[in-house]
Short mmCIF file of C-alpha atoms in Angstrom, two decimals:
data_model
loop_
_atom_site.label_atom_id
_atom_site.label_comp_id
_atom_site.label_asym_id
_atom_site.label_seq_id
_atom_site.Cartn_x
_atom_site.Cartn_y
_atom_site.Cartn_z
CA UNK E 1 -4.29 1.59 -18.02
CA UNK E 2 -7.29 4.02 -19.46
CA UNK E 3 -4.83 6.90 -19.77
CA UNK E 4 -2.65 7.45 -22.91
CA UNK E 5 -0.46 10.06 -22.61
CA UNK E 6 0.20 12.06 -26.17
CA UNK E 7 3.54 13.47 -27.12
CA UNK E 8 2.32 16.01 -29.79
CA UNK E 9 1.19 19.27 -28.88
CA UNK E 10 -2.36 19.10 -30.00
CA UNK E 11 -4.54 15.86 -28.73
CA UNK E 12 -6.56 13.54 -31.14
CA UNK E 13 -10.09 14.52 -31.74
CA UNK E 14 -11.66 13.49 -27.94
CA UNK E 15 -14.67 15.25 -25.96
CA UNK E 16 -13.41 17.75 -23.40
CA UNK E 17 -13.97 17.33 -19.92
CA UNK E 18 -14.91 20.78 -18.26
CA UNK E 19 -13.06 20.38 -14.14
CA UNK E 20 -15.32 22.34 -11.74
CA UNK E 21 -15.73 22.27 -8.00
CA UNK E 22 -18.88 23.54 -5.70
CA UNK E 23 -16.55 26.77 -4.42
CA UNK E 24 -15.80 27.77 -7.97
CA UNK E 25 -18.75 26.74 -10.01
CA UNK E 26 -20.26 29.66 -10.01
CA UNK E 27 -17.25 31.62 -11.77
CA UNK E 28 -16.18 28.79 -13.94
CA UNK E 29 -19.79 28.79 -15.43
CA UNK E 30 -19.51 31.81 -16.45
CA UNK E 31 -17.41 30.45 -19.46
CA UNK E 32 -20.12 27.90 -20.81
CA UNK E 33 -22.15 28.90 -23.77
CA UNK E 34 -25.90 30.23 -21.83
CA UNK E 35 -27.87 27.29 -23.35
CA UNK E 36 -24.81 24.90 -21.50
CA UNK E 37 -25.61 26.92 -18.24
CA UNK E 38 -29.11 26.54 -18.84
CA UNK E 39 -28.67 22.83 -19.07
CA UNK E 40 -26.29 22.18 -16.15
CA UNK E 41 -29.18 24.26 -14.36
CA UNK E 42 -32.08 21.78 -15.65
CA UNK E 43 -30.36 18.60 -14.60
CA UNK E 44 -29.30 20.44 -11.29
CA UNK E 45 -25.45 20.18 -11.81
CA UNK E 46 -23.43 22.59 -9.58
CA UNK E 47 -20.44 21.30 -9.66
CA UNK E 48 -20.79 18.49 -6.46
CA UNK E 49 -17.92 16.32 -6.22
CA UNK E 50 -17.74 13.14 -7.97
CA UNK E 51 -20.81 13.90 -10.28
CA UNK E 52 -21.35 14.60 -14.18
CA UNK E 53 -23.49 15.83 -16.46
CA UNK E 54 -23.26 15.49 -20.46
CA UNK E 55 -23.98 18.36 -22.83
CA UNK E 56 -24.91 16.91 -26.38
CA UNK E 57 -23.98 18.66 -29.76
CA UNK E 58 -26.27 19.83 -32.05
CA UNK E 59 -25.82 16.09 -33.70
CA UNK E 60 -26.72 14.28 -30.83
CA UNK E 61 -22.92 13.53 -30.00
CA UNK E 62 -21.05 14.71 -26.96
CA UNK E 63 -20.39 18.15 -26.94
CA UNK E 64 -18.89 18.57 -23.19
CA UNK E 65 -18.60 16.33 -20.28
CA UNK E 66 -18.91 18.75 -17.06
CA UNK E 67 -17.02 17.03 -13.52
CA UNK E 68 -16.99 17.90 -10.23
CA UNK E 69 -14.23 17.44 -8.61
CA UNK E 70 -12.83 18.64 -4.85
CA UNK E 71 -10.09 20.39 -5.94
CA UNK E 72 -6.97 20.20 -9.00
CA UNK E 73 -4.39 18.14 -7.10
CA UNK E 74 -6.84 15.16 -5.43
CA UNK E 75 -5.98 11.66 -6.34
CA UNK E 76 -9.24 11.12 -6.84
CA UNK E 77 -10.49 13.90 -8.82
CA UNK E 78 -11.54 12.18 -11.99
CA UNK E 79 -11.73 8.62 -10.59
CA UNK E 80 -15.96 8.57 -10.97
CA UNK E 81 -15.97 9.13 -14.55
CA UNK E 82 -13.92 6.28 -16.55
CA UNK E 83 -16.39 3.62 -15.77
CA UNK E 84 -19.39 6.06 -15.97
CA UNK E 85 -18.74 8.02 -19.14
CA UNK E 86 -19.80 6.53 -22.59
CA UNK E 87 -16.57 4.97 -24.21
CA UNK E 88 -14.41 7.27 -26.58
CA UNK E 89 -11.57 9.25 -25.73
CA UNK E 90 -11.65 12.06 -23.46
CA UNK E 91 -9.72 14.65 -22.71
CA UNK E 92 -9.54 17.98 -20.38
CA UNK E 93 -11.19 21.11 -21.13
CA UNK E 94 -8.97 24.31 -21.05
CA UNK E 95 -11.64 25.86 -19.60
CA UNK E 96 -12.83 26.14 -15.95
CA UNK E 97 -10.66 24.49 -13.23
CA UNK E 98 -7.23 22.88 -14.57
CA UNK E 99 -6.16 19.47 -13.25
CA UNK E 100 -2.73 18.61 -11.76
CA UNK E 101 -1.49 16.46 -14.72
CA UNK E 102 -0.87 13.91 -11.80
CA UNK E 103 -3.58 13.88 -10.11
CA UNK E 104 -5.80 13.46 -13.67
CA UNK E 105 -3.42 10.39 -14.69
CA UNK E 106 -3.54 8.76 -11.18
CA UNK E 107 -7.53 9.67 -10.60
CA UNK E 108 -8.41 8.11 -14.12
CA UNK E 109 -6.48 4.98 -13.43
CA UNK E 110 -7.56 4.32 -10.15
CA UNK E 111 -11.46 4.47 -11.08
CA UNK E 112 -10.73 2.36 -14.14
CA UNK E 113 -9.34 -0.61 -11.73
CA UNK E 114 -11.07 -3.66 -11.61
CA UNK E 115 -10.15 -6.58 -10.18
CA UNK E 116 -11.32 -9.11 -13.30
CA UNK E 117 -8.85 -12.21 -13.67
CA UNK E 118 -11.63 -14.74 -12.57
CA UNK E 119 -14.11 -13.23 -14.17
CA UNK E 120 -14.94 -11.42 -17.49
CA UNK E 121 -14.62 -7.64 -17.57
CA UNK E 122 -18.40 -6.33 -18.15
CA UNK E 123 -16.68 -3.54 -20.20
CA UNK E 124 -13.67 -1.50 -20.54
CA UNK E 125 -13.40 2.06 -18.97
CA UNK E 126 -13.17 5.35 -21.30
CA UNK E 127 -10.21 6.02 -21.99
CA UNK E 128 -8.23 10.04 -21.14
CA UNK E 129 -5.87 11.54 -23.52
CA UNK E 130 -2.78 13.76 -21.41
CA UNK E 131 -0.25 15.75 -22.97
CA UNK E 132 3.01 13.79 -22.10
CA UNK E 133 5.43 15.23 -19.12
CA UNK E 134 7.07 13.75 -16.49
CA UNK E 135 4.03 15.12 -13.72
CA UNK E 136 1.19 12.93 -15.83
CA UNK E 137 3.96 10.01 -15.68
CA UNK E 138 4.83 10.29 -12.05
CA UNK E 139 0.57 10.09 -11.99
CA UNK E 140 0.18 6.90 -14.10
CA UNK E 141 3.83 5.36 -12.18
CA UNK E 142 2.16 5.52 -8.77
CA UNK E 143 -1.16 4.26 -10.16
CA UNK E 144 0.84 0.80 -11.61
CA UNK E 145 2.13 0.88 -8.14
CA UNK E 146 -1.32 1.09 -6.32
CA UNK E 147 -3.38 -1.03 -9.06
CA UNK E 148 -0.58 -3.97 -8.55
CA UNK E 149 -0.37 -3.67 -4.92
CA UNK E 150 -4.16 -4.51 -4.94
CA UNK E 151 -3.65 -6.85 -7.72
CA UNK E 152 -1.42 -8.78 -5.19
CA UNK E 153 -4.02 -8.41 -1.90
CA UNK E 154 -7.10 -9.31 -4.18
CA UNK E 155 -5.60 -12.76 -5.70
CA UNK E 156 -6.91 -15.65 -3.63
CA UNK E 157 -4.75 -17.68 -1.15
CA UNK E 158 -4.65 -20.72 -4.00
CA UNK E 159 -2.78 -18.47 -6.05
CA UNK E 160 -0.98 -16.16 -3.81
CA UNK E 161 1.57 -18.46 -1.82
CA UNK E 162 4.92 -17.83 -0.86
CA UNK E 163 6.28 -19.17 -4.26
CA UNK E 164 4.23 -16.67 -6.11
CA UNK E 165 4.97 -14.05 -4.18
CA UNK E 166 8.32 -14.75 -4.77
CA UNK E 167 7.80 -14.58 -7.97
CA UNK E 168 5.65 -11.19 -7.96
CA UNK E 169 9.14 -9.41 -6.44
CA UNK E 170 10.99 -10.61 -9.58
CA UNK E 171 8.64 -9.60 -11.96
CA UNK E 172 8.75 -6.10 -10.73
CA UNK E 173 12.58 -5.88 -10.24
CA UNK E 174 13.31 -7.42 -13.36
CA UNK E 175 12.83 -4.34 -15.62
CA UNK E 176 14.96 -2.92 -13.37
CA UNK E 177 17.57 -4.56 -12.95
CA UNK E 178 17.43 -5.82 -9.75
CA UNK E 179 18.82 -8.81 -7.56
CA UNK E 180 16.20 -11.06 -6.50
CA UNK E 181 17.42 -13.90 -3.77
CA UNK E 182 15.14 -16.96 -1.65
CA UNK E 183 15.82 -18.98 1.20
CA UNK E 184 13.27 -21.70 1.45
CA UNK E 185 12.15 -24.48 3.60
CA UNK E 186 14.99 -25.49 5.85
CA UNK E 187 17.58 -23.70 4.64
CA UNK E 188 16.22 -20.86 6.40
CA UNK E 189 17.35 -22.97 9.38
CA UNK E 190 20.83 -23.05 8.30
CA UNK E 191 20.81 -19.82 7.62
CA UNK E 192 19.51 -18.52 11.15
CA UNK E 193 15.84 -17.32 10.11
CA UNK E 194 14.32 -19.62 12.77
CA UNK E 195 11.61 -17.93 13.53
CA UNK E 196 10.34 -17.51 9.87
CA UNK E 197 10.75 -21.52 9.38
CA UNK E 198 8.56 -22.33 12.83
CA UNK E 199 6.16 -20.45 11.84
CA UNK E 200 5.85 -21.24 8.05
CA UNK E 201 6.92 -24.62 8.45
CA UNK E 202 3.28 -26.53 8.88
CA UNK E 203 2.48 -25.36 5.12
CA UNK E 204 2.47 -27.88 2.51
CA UNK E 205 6.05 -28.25 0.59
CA UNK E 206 4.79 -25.85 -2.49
CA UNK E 207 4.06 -23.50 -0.20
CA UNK E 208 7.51 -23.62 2.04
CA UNK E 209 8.41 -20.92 4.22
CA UNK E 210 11.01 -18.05 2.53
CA UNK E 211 12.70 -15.07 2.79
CA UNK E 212 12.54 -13.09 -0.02
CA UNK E 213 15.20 -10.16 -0.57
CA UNK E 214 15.44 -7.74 -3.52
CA UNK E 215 18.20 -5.55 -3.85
CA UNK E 216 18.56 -2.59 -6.40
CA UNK E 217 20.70 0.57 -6.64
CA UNK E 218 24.00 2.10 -5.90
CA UNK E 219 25.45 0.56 -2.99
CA UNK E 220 27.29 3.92 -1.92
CA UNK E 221 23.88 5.79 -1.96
CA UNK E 222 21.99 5.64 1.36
CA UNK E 223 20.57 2.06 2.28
CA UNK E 224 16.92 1.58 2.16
CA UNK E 225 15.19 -1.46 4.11
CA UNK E 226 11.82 -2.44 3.60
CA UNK E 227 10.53 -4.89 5.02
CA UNK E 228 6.48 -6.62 4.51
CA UNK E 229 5.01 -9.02 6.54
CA UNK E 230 4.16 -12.30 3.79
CA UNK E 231 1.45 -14.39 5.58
CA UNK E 232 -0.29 -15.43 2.50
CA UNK E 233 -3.11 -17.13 4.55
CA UNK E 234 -3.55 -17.63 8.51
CA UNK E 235 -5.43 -19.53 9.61
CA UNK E 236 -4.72 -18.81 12.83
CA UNK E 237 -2.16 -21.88 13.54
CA UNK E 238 -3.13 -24.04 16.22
CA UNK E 239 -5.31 -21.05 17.85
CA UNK E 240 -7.57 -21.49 14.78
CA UNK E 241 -9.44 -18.43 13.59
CA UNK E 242 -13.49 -18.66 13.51
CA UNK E 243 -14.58 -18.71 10.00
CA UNK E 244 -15.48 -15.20 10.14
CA UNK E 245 -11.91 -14.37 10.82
CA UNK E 246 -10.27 -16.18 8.40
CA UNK E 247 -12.59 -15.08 5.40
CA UNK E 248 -10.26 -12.35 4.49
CA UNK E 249 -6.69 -13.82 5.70
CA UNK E 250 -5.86 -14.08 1.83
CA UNK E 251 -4.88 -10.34 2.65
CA UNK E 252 -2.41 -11.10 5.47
CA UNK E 253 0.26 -10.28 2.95
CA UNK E 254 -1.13 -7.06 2.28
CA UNK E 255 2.11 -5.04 4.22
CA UNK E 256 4.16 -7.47 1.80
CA UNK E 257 2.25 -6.20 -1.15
CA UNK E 258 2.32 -2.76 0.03
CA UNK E 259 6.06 -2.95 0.40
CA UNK E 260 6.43 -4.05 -3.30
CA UNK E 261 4.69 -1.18 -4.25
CA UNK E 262 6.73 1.07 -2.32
CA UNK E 263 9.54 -0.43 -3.81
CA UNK E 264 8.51 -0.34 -7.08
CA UNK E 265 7.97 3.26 -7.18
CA UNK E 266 11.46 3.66 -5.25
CA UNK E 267 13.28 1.99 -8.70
CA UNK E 268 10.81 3.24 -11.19
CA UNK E 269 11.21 7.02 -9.96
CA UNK E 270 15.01 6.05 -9.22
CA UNK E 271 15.55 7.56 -5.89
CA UNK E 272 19.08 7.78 -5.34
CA UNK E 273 19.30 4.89 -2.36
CA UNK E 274 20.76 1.39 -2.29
CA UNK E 275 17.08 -0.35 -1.43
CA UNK E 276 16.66 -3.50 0.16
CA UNK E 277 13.12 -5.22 0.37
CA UNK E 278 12.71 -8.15 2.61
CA UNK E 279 9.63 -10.91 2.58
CA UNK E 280 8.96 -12.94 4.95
CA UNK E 281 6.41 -15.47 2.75
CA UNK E 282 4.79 -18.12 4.80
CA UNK E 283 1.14 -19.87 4.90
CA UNK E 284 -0.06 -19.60 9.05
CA UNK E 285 -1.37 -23.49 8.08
CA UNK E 286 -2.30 -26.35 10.58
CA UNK E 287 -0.78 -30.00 10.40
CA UNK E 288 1.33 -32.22 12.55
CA UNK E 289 4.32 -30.25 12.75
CA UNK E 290 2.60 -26.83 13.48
CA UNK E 291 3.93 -24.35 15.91
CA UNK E 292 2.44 -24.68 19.55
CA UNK E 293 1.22 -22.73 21.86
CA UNK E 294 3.94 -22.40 25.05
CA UNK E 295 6.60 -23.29 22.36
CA UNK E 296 10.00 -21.41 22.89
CA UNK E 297 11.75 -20.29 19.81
CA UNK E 298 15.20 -18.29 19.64
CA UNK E 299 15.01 -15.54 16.57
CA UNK E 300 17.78 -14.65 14.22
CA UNK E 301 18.82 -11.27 17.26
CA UNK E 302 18.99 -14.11 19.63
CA UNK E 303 16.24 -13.09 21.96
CA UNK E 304 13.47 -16.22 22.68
CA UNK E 305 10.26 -16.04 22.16
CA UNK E 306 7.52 -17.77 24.14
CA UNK E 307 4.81 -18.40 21.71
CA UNK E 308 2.03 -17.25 23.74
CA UNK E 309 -0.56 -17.35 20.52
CA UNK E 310 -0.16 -19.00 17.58
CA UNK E 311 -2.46 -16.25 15.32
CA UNK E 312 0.12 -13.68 16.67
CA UNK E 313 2.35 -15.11 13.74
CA UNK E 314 2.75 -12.05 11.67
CA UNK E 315 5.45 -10.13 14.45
CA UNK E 316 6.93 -13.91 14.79
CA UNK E 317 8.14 -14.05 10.79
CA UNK E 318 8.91 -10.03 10.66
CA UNK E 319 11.28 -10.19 13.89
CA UNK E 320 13.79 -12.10 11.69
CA UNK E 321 13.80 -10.38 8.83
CA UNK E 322 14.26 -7.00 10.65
CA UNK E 323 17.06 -8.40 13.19
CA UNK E 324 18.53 -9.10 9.02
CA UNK E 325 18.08 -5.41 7.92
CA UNK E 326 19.05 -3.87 10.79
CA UNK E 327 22.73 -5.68 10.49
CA UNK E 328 23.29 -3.49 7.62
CA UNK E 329 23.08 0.01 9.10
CA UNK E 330 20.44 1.02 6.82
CA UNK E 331 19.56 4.94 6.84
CA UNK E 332 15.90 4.19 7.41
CA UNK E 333 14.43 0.74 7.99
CA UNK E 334 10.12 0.38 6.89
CA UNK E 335 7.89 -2.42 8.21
CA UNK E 336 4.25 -2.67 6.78
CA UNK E 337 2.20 -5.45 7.97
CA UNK E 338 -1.58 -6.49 8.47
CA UNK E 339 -0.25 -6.72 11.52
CA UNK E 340 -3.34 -6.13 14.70
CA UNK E 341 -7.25 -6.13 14.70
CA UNK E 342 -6.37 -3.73 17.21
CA UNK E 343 -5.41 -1.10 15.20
CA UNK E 344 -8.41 -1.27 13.25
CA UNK E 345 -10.25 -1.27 16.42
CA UNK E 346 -8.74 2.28 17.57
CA UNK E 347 -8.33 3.60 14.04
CA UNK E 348 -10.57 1.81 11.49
CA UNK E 349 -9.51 0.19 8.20
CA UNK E 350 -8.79 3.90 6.51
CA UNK E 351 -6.13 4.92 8.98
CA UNK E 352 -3.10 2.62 9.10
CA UNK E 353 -1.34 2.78 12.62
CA UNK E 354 2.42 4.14 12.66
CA UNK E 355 4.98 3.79 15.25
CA UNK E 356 8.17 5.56 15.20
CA UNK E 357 11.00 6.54 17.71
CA UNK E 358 10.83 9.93 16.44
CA UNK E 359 8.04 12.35 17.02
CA UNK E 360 8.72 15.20 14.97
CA UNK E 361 8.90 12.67 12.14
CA UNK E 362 5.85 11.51 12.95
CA UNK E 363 4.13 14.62 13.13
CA UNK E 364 5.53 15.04 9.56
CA UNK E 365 4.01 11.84 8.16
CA UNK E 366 0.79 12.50 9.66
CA UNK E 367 0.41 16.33 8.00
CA UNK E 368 2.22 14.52 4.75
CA UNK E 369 -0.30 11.91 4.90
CA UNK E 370 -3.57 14.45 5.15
CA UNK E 371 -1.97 16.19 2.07
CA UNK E 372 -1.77 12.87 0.28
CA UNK E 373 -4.92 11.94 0.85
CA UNK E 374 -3.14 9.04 2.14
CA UNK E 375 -3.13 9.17 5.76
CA UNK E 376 -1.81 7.30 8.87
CA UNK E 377 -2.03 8.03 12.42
CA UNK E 378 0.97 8.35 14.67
CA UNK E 379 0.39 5.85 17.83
CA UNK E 380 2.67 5.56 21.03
CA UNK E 381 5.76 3.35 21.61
CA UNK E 382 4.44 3.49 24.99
CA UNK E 383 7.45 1.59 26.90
CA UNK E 384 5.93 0.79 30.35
CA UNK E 385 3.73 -1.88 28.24
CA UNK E 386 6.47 -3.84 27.92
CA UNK E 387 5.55 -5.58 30.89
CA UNK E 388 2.65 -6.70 29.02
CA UNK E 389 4.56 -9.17 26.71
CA UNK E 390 7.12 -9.73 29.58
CA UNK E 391 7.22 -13.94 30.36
CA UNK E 392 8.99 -16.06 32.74
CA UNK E 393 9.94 -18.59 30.06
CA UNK E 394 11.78 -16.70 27.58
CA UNK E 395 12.67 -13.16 26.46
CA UNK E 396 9.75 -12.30 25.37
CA UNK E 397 5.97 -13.26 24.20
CA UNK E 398 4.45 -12.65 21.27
CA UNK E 399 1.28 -12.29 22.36
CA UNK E 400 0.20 -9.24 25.08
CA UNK E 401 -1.13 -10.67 29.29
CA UNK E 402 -4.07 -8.07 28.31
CA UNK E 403 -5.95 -7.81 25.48
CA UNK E 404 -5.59 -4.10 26.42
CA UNK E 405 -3.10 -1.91 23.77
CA UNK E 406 -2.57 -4.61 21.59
CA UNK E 407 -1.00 -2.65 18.16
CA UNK E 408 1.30 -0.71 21.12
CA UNK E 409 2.37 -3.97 22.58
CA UNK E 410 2.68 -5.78 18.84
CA UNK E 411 5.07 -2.63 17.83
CA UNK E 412 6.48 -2.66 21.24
CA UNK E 413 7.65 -6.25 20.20
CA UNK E 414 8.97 -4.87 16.85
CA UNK E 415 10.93 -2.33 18.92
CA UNK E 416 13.04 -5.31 21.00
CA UNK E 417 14.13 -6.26 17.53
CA UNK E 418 15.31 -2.71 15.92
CA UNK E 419 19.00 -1.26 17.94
CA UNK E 420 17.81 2.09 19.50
CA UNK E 421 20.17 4.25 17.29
CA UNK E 422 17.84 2.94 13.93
CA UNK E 423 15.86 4.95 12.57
CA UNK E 424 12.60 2.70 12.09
CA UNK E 425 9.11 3.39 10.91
CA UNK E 426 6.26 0.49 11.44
CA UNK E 427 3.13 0.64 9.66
CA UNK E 428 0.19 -1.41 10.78
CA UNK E 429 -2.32 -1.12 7.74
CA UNK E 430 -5.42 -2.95 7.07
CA UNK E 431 -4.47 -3.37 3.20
CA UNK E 432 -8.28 -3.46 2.34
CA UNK E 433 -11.57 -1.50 1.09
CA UNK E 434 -14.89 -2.13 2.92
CA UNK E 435 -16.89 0.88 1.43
CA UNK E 436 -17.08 1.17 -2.30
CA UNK E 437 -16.19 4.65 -3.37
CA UNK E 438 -14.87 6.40 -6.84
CA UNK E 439 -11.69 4.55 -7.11
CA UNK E 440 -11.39 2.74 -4.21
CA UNK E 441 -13.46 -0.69 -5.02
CA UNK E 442 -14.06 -3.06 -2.00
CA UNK E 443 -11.06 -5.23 -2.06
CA UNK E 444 -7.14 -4.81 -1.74
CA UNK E 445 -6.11 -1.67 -1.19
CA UNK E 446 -2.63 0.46 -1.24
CA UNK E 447 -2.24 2.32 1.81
CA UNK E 448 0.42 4.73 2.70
CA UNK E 449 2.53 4.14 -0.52
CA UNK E 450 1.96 7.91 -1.72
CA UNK E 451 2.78 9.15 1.69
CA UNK E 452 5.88 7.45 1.88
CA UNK E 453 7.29 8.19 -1.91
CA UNK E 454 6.86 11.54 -0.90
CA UNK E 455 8.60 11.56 2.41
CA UNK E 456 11.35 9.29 0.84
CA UNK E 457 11.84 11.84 -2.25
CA UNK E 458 12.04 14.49 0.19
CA UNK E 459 14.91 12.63 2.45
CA UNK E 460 16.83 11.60 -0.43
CA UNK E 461 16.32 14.49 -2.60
CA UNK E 462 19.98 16.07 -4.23
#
């Protein structure tokens, strides 16, 4: 991380950063020396969001860096500036508009991320001095969160299988304290995760099916479930994907990573709950002993399912380890998963999809979400499709009789799998960037994570 956050009261010798925005430029100029104003008037700065000017001393050094920036609590305020500025340290300005501690220490991080281990870094970011607290720590916790989530998302299939993903969950929980557990290969059989082993069970043996389960906290606080769909490549299965659709399937594990994340912040903020997160880690691969279409399997709940698609894997793995969290009770069960192109289709990659039982909760997440800056879009649990993944040959299909509704008919699978008295969130995300902006690089991507800490710190707060 660019950010070092200072425990005595007066900062090292750094170059202020003068905050303004295009509503309040006008006033905060005001406090600049006239030939500053005069300056920021030649170049034609006015305080736009996401640009900079720099004022030089009267030695040719960097007197003042002036930002605009939409307003003092966006997550994105400063995130144009670490890979922009000269290198040195930086700090904020006490003059014009003052930053959120948090928002400056999760801004700066975010638009110092790079994605560099196959590659050499073309130069390191500048870096922002903060006055330590716990707001600029709670900023710099839930950028480790985000930068690792993407970390995860952006490492290529090769080096992202279900082995390493395992071992991604027990480096984070290990400075915690947490209990990590696998099931792998056929012991999932024996341990009634069918549906997790058909579908992971064509990968090579390095890259056998699991279910991954970390476990952390007080078991008499409220219980926590989280669960992330692990595909860490599909191919499609048998239904093979065109080459255009499987250039980005190293981010099928993107709800897995995103669930990590979520977890992580869960222990490193230490929310008082008794959290469970649950991975499903397979490869979608293609070999001899690959699930088939019109294969039957029976699930972990003991409901069948008639594999009507074999690239409809993702709801296949997840229905067995939610039938698993929901034996438990928990207070609130989470999915996240890359789960539908038809999500994207209705909402686009920014706005994951979420289903949930409960629509005043949903309202909440959405208005929670478009404070964040971190939003999802409530969708239907619209029961008469049911009939849609209805089959003669088992309980249920995994793939929809109309290519009509298909994230409502995905969740409405979910649903079959989740008793009607839990309280259940599902989160179809697209886990990626398309459009490069100020700290949010094409690649992996952490969706809804802020959105949820918040809602979760408000349900479990004392």
């Amino acid at each position: 991380m660019s950010v070092t956050l200072v425990k005595t009261k007066k900062l090292p010798a750094s170059t202020p950063i003068f905050c303004t925005s295009p509503s309040s430029w006008d006033a905060d100029s005001k406090l600049l020396s006239p030939a500053q104003r005069a300056w920021a008037k030649a170049v034609g700065f006015a305080g736009k969001v996401d640009t900079h000017t720099l004022i030089a001393d009267e030695k040719g050094g960097i007197a003042l860096v002036l930002a605009g920036v939409r307003g003092a609590d966006d997550p994105y305020a400063l995130a144009a500036l670490p890979q922009a500025l000269p290198l040195g340290r930086y700090r904020l300005a006490e003059e014009g508009l003052a930053l959120d501690p948090q928002a400056a220490a999760l801004s700066w991080s975010l638009g110092d991320y790079v994605f560099d281990a196959y590659k050499a870094r073309g130069r390191a970011g500048a870096e922002l001095l903060l006055a330590d607290g716990p707001e600029a720590q709670r900023g710099l916790a839930v950028a480790t969160a985000m930068c690792a989530t993407r970390d995860l998302v952006n490492t290529p299939a090769e080096d992202m299988g279900p082995a390493h993903l395992a071992n991604a969950v027990k480096l984070v929980g290990k400075p915690h304290g947490a209990k990590v557990k696998e099931i792998v290969g056929d012991a999932l059989l024996k341990q009634n995760f069918p549906a997790i082993h058909a579908v992971g069970r064509a990968a090579a043996a390095d890259r056998a099916p699991r279910l991954i389960e970390l476990t952390w906290g007080n078991p008499k606080h409220p219980r926590l479930s989280l669960v992330g769909k692990g595909v860490c490549f599909d191919s499609g299965g048998l239904d093979i994907k065109p080459a255009d659709g499987m250039r980005l399937m190293k981010k099928d594990m993107g709800g897995a990573a995103n669930a990590l994340g979520l977890a992580a912040l869960v222990m490193a903020l230490k929310l008082p709950v008794h959290l469970q997160l649950l991975i499903p880690a397979v490869e979608n691969a293609i070999s001899g002993n690959a699930f088939r279409p019109g294969d039957v399997f029976r699930t972990r709940k003991g409901l069948t399912i008639e594999i009507g698609n074999t690239d409809a894997e993702g709801r296949v793995v997840l229905c067995d380890a939610m039938a698993y969290a929901c034996e438990a009770k928990p207070d609130l069960l989470i999915d996240m998963a890359t789960l539908t192109g038809a999500a994207r289709v209705a909402l686009g990659p920014e706005l994951p999809a979420l289903f949930t039982r409960d629509m005043a909760l949903g309202r909440e997440l959405v208005d929670l979400g478009l404070q964040e800056r971190d939003p999802l879009w409530h969708m239907p649990l619209w029961q008469p499709y049911q009939a849609l993944i209805e089959t003669p040959m088992a309980d249920v299909s995994n793939s929809g009789s109309s290519p009509m509704a298909g994230a409502v008919t995905a969740a409405l699978f979910l649903d079959r799998f989740v008793p009607a008295e839990q309280a259940w969130l599902h989160l179809d995300l697209f886990a990626w960037t398309n459009l490069s902006r100020p700290g949010r690089p094409v690649g992996g991507e952490a969706q809804t994570i802020r959105t949820l800490i918040h809602y979760l710190e408000r349900r479990y707060s004392a």
